[in-house]
PDB file of C-alpha atoms in Angstrom:
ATOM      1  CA  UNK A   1      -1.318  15.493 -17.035  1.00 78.00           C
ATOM      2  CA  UNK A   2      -1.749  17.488 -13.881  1.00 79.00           C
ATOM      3  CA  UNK A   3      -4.849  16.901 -13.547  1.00 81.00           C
ATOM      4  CA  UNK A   4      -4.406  13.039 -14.128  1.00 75.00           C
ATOM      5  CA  UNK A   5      -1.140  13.129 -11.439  1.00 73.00           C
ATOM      6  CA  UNK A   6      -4.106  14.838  -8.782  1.00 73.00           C
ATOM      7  CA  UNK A   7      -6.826  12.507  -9.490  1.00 73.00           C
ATOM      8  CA  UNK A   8      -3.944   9.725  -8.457  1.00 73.00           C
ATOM      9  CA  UNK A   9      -2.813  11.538  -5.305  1.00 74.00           C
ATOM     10  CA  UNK A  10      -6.460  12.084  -4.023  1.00 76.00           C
ATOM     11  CA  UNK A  11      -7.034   8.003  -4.522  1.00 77.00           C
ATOM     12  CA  UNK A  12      -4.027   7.465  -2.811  1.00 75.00           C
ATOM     13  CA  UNK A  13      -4.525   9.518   0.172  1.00 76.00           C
ATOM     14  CA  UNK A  14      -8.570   8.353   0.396  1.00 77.00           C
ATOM     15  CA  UNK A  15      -7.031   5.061   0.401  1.00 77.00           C
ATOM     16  CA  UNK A  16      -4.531   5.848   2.995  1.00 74.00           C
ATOM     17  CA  UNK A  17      -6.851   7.193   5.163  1.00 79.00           C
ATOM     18  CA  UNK A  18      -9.177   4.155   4.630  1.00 78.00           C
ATOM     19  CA  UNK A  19      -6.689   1.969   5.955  1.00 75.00           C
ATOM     20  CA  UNK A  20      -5.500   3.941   8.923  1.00 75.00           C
ATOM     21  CA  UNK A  21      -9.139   4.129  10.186  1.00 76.00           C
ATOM     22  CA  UNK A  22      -9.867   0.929   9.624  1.00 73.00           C
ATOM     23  CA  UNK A  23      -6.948  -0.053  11.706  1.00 70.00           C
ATOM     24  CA  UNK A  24      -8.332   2.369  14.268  1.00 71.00           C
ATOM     25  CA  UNK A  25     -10.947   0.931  14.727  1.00 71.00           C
ATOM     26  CA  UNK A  26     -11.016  -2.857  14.588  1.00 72.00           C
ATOM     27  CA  UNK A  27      -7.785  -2.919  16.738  1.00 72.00           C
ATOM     28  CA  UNK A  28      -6.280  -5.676  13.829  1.00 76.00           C
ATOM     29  CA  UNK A  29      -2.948  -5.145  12.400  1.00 80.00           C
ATOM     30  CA  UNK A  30      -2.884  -5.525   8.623  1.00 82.00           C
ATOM     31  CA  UNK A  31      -0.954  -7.511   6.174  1.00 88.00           C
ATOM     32  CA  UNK A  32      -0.157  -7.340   2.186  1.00 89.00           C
ATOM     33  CA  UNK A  33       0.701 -10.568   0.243  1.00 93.00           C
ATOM     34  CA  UNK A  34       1.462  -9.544  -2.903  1.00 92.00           C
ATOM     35  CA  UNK A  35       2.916 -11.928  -6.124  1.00 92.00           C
ATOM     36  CA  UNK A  36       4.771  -9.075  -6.921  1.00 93.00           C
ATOM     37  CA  UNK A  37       8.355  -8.543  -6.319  1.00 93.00           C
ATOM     38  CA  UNK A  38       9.553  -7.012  -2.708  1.00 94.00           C
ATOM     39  CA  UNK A  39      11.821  -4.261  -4.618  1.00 94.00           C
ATOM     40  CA  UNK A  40       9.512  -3.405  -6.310  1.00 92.00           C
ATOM     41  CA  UNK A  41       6.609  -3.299  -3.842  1.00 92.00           C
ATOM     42  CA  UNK A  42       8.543  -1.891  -1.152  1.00 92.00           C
ATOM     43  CA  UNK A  43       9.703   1.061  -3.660  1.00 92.00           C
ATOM     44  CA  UNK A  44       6.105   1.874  -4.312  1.00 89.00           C
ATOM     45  CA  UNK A  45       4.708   1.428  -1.013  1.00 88.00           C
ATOM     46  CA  UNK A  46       7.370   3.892   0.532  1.00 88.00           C
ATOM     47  CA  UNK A  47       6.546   6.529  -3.147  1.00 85.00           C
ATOM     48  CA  UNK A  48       2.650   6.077  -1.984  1.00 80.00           C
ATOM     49  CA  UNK A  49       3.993   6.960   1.536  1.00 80.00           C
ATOM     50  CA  UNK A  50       1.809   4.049   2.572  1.00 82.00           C
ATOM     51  CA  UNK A  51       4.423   1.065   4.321  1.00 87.00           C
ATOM     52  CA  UNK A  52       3.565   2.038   7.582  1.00 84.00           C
ATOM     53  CA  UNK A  53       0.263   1.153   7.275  1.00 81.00           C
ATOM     54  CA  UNK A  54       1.394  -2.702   6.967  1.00 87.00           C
ATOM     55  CA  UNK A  55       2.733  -4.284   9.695  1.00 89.00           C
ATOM     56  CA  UNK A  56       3.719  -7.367   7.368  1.00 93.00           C
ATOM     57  CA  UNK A  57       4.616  -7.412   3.290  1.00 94.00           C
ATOM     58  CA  UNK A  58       4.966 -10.793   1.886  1.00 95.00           C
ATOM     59  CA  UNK A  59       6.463 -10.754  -1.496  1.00 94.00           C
ATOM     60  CA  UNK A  60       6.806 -13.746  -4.299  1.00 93.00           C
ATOM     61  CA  UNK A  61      10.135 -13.831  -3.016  1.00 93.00           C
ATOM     62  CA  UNK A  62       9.052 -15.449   0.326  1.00 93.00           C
ATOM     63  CA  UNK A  63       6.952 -18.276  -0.872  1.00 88.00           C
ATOM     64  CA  UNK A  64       7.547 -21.384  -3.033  1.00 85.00           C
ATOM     65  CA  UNK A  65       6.227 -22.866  -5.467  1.00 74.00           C
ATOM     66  CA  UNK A  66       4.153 -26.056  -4.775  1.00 54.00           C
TER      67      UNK A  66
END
């Protein structure tokens, strides 16, 4: 299980640091649009410690259907 739990938190911070370089160095602010819902997202977006690397988060809450 702890070995499981550290294969996660290496992902997440390769990601994390994936994201923040990319930001770096194409200068472009970065978005998430997601289906899922935003308590949900934002709960496991601040647990991955990674909101701040979205400067928007649109949620199924925020569109409509059509």
């Amino acid at each position: 299980r702890a070995e499981k739990r550290h294969a996660i938190d290496s992902r997440i911070t390769a990601l994390d640091e994936e994201i923040r370089g990319q930001r770096a160095l194409t200068g472009f602010a970065l978005g998430l649009v997601t289906s899922g819902s935003r308590g949900r997202v934002g709960h496991d977006l601040e647990a991955l410690g990674l909101r701040s690397c979205f400067q928007a988060v649109v949620c199924a809450e925020d569109a409509s259907r059509g």
